[in-house]
Amino acid sequence: QVQLVESGGGLVQAGGSLGLSCAASGRIISINTMGWYRQAPGTQRELVAVITSGRTTNYADAVKGRFTISRDNAKNPVYLQMNSLKPEDTAVYYCNAAVRTSWAARPSDYWGQGTQVTVSS
């Protein structure tokens, strides 16, 4: 069983910065695509940023130029740097990863429990 645990959420003022980390544990052979998603109250979960195994990145239009996704840390395989935060960035942020746990199987999709990010005006 694989577990993804997010950390780094909290309360910040508009214009401030915050960094989110995702730690992976369990029997992991390799990790393919990883990403960050968010969900505000009363809304569906939406993509924030994704990074492939080839290090190609994609961002939601709302966060382009402000957020940066990165990987390659064994303890925290995916990181999200958030700058120039806005109140509309307020949401629960979730880590996602495609993880291979066996040489005989394809990767499977895993989600973290989420971490709250609140941006005040």
GROMACS .gro file of C-alpha atoms in nm:
model
  121
    1GLN     CA    1   0.000   0.000   0.000
    2VAL     CA    2   0.121   0.348  -0.095
    3GLN     CA    3   0.046   0.660   0.106
    4LEU     CA    4   0.082   1.021  -0.008
    5VAL     CA    5   0.083   1.287   0.263
    6GLU     CA    6   0.070   1.660   0.190
    7SER     CA    7   0.215   1.925   0.418
    8GLY     CA    8   0.278   2.299   0.415
    9GLY     CA    9  -0.074   2.434   0.405
   10GLY     CA   10  -0.187   2.719   0.623
   11LEU     CA   11  -0.311   3.076   0.636
   12VAL     CA   12  -0.131   3.349   0.442
   13GLN     CA   13  -0.197   3.707   0.340
   14ALA     CA   14  -0.275   3.792  -0.022
   15GLY     CA   15   0.050   3.843  -0.210
   16GLY     CA   16   0.236   3.602   0.014
   17SER     CA   17   0.400   3.270  -0.063
   18LEU     CA   18   0.360   2.913   0.051
   19GLY     CA   19   0.527   2.583  -0.035
   20LEU     CA   20   0.349   2.248  -0.036
   21SER     CA   21   0.527   1.913  -0.013
   22CYS     CA   22   0.407   1.561  -0.078
   23ALA     CA   23   0.575   1.270   0.097
   24ALA     CA   24   0.538   0.917  -0.038
   25SER     CA   25   0.569   0.596   0.159
   26GLY     CA   26   0.512   0.228   0.098
   27ARG     CA   27   0.645  -0.024  -0.150
   28ILE     CA   28   0.738   0.199  -0.443
   29ILE     CA   29   0.923   0.079  -0.750
   30SER     CA   30   0.886   0.401  -0.948
   31ILE     CA   31   0.665   0.708  -0.978
   32ASN     CA   32   0.539   0.830  -1.314
   33THR     CA   33   0.331   1.145  -1.353
   34MET     CA   34   0.265   1.353  -1.041
   35GLY     CA   35   0.044   1.653  -0.987
   36TRP     CA   36  -0.136   1.892  -0.759
   37TYR     CA   37  -0.512   1.944  -0.759
   38ARG     CA   38  -0.734   2.166  -0.549
   39GLN     CA   39  -1.095   2.181  -0.443
   40ALA     CA   40  -1.277   2.483  -0.301
   41PRO     CA   41  -1.603   2.444  -0.106
   42GLY     CA   42  -1.894   2.360  -0.334
   43THR     CA   43  -1.673   2.302  -0.638
   44GLN     CA   44  -1.523   2.007  -0.822
   45ARG     CA   45  -1.159   1.916  -0.785
   46GLU     CA   46  -0.948   2.090  -1.050
   47LEU     CA   47  -0.597   2.054  -1.185
   48VAL     CA   48  -0.340   2.300  -1.054
   49ALA     CA   49  -0.018   2.163  -1.202
   50VAL     CA   50   0.122   1.836  -1.331
   51ILE     CA   51   0.474   1.711  -1.400
   52THR     CA   52   0.557   1.403  -1.608
   53SER     CA   53   0.839   1.154  -1.564
   54GLY     CA   54   1.012   1.343  -1.845
   55ARG     CA   55   0.986   1.664  -1.636
   56THR     CA   56   0.735   1.829  -1.868
   57THR     CA   57   0.506   2.062  -1.673
   58ASN     CA   58   0.156   2.197  -1.729
   59TYR     CA   59  -0.033   2.455  -1.525
   60ALA     CA   60  -0.386   2.577  -1.492
   61ASP     CA   61  -0.427   2.922  -1.647
   62ALA     CA   62  -0.518   3.068  -1.309
   63VAL     CA   63  -0.178   2.983  -1.159
   64LYS     CA   64   0.060   3.031  -1.452
   65GLY     CA   65   0.351   3.253  -1.363
   66ARG     CA   66   0.280   3.222  -0.991
   67PHE     CA   67   0.307   2.850  -0.906
   68THR     CA   68   0.593   2.610  -0.979
   69ILE     CA   69   0.578   2.232  -0.960
   70SER     CA   70   0.892   2.022  -0.915
   71ARG     CA   71   1.002   1.668  -0.831
   72ASP     CA   72   1.305   1.440  -0.774
   73ASN     CA   73   1.313   1.438  -0.395
   74ALA     CA   74   1.285   1.082  -0.263
   75LYS     CA   75   1.119   1.187   0.062
   76ASN     CA   76   0.901   1.455  -0.098
   77PRO     CA   77   0.860   1.347  -0.461
   78VAL     CA   78   0.650   1.648  -0.562
   79TYR     CA   79   0.659   2.009  -0.444
   80LEU     CA   80   0.443   2.311  -0.525
   81GLN     CA   81   0.582   2.659  -0.476
   82MET     CA   82   0.303   2.915  -0.463
   83ASN     CA   83   0.383   3.285  -0.497
   84SER     CA   84   0.167   3.597  -0.523
   85LEU     CA   85  -0.122   3.414  -0.362
   86LYS     CA   86  -0.476   3.541  -0.411
   87PRO     CA   87  -0.792   3.481  -0.206
   88GLU     CA   88  -0.928   3.274  -0.495
   89ASP     CA   89  -0.643   3.027  -0.439
   90THR     CA   90  -0.812   2.921  -0.115
   91ALA     CA   91  -0.886   2.548  -0.134
   92VAL     CA   92  -0.786   2.205  -0.015
   93TYR     CA   93  -0.482   2.099  -0.216
   94TYR     CA   94  -0.427   1.733  -0.305
   95CYS     CA   95  -0.118   1.547  -0.419
   96ASN     CA   96  -0.162   1.288  -0.693
   97ALA     CA   97   0.081   1.030  -0.828
   98ALA     CA   98   0.093   0.734  -1.063
   99VAL     CA   99   0.295   0.477  -0.868
  100ARG     CA  100   0.435   0.143  -0.975
  101THR     CA  101   0.446  -0.095  -0.678
  102SER     CA  102   0.544  -0.415  -0.859
  103TRP     CA  103   0.765  -0.503  -1.153
  104ALA     CA  104   0.481  -0.722  -1.280
  105ALA     CA  105   0.212  -0.452  -1.276
  106ARG     CA  106   0.128  -0.119  -1.434
  107PRO     CA  107   0.132   0.201  -1.228
  108SER     CA  108  -0.173   0.281  -1.016
  109ASP     CA  109  -0.318   0.619  -0.922
  110TYR     CA  110  -0.291   0.744  -0.562
  111TRP     CA  111  -0.416   1.052  -0.380
  112GLY     CA  112  -0.314   1.226  -0.061
  113GLN     CA  113  -0.557   1.335   0.209
  114GLY     CA  114  -0.529   1.704   0.124
  115THR     CA  115  -0.396   2.014   0.298
  116GLN     CA  116  -0.588   2.337   0.352
  117VAL     CA  117  -0.459   2.661   0.201
  118THR     CA  118  -0.636   2.981   0.303
  119VAL     CA  119  -0.544   3.320   0.156
  120SER     CA  120  -0.680   3.625   0.335
  121SER     CA  121  -0.734   3.969   0.184
   0.00000   0.00000   0.00000
